[in-house]
C-alpha cells in the first residue's frame, strides 16, 4: 500500500466516523421530537393549562435527555472496557508468545487474500513497526488511539435529544391556546420529514420511504397520546 493510499484510507475512516456521529445526532434529535411531541400533545388533549404543558414538556425533555445520556454512557463504557481488556490480552500474548502471534497475524493477512510469503513478510514488517497496533487493527478491528470516550457520547446524546425536544415544547407553549395544537403538529411533522430525510441520506438509503415512515410514526404517536389525553380529560381524572 502506497503512502497516498494509506492517507486516503485514513481519510475515509475519519469521514465514516464523522458520518456515524452525525447520524446518531439526527436519530437522537428525532427521539427528542417524537417523545416530547407525544407527551405535550397528550397533555394538551386533557387540559388548556399552559403551566401544565410547560411542566410536562420540560420534565419529559429532562427525563428523556438524561436517560439517553445515561444509556449511552453505560453502553460506550462497556464497549470500551471490553476493547481495553482485549488490548491487554493482546499485549500479554505478544509478550509471552511472539512467534505464535506473528504466525497468527500472517495467517489473518493470508485469509484476506495475501499469498503466504507476502503475508509473512507483511506480518514481520507490521510487527516490527508496532505489533500491538497491527494486532488491534487486523485481529480486533479497533484503533487503540480512537476508543470512543463515554462522556463525549453521553453529552452528544443529551444535546441531540434536547435539541429535538425543544421544538414541540416551544411549539405547544408559545402560541395562543386555540392554535397551539396545529402549530405543534405541523412543525413536528415537518421536522420529522427533515430528520427522516437526513438519516436516510446519511445512511445512503432512499429518502422517500424513510420520510413517510418517520412522519407516520410521529403522527401515530401524537394521535394515540392525544386520544388518551382527551379521554382522561373527559373523565376528569
Ligand atoms: Zn494477536
Coordinates of C-alpha atoms and ligand atoms in Angstrom, one line a residue, residues 86 89-91 93-94 97 100-102 104-105 108 131-132 134-136 139-140, ligand 1:
X86 CA -8.9 -7.3 24.5
X89 CA -4.8 -9.7 26.4
X90 CA -3.2 -9.0 23.1
X91 CA -0.3 -7.2 24.8
X93 CA 0.2 -12.7 24.2
X94 CA 2.6 -10.6 22.2
X97 CA 4.5 -15.9 22.7
X100 CA 2.7 -17.6 17.7
X101 CA 1.4 -14.1 17.4
X102 CA 3.5 -13.5 14.3
X104 CA -1.4 -15.6 13.7
X105 CA -1.0 -12.2 12.1
X108 CA -5.0 -13.4 9.2
X131 CA 2.9 -5.1 16.9
X132 CA 0.1 -4.1 19.2
X134 CA -1.2 -4.3 14.0
X135 CA -3.0 -6.9 16.0
X136 CA -5.5 -4.4 17.3
X139 CA -7.4 -9.1 14.6
X140 CA -9.8 -6.9 16.7
Ligands
LIG1 ZN1 -2.9 -11.4 18.3

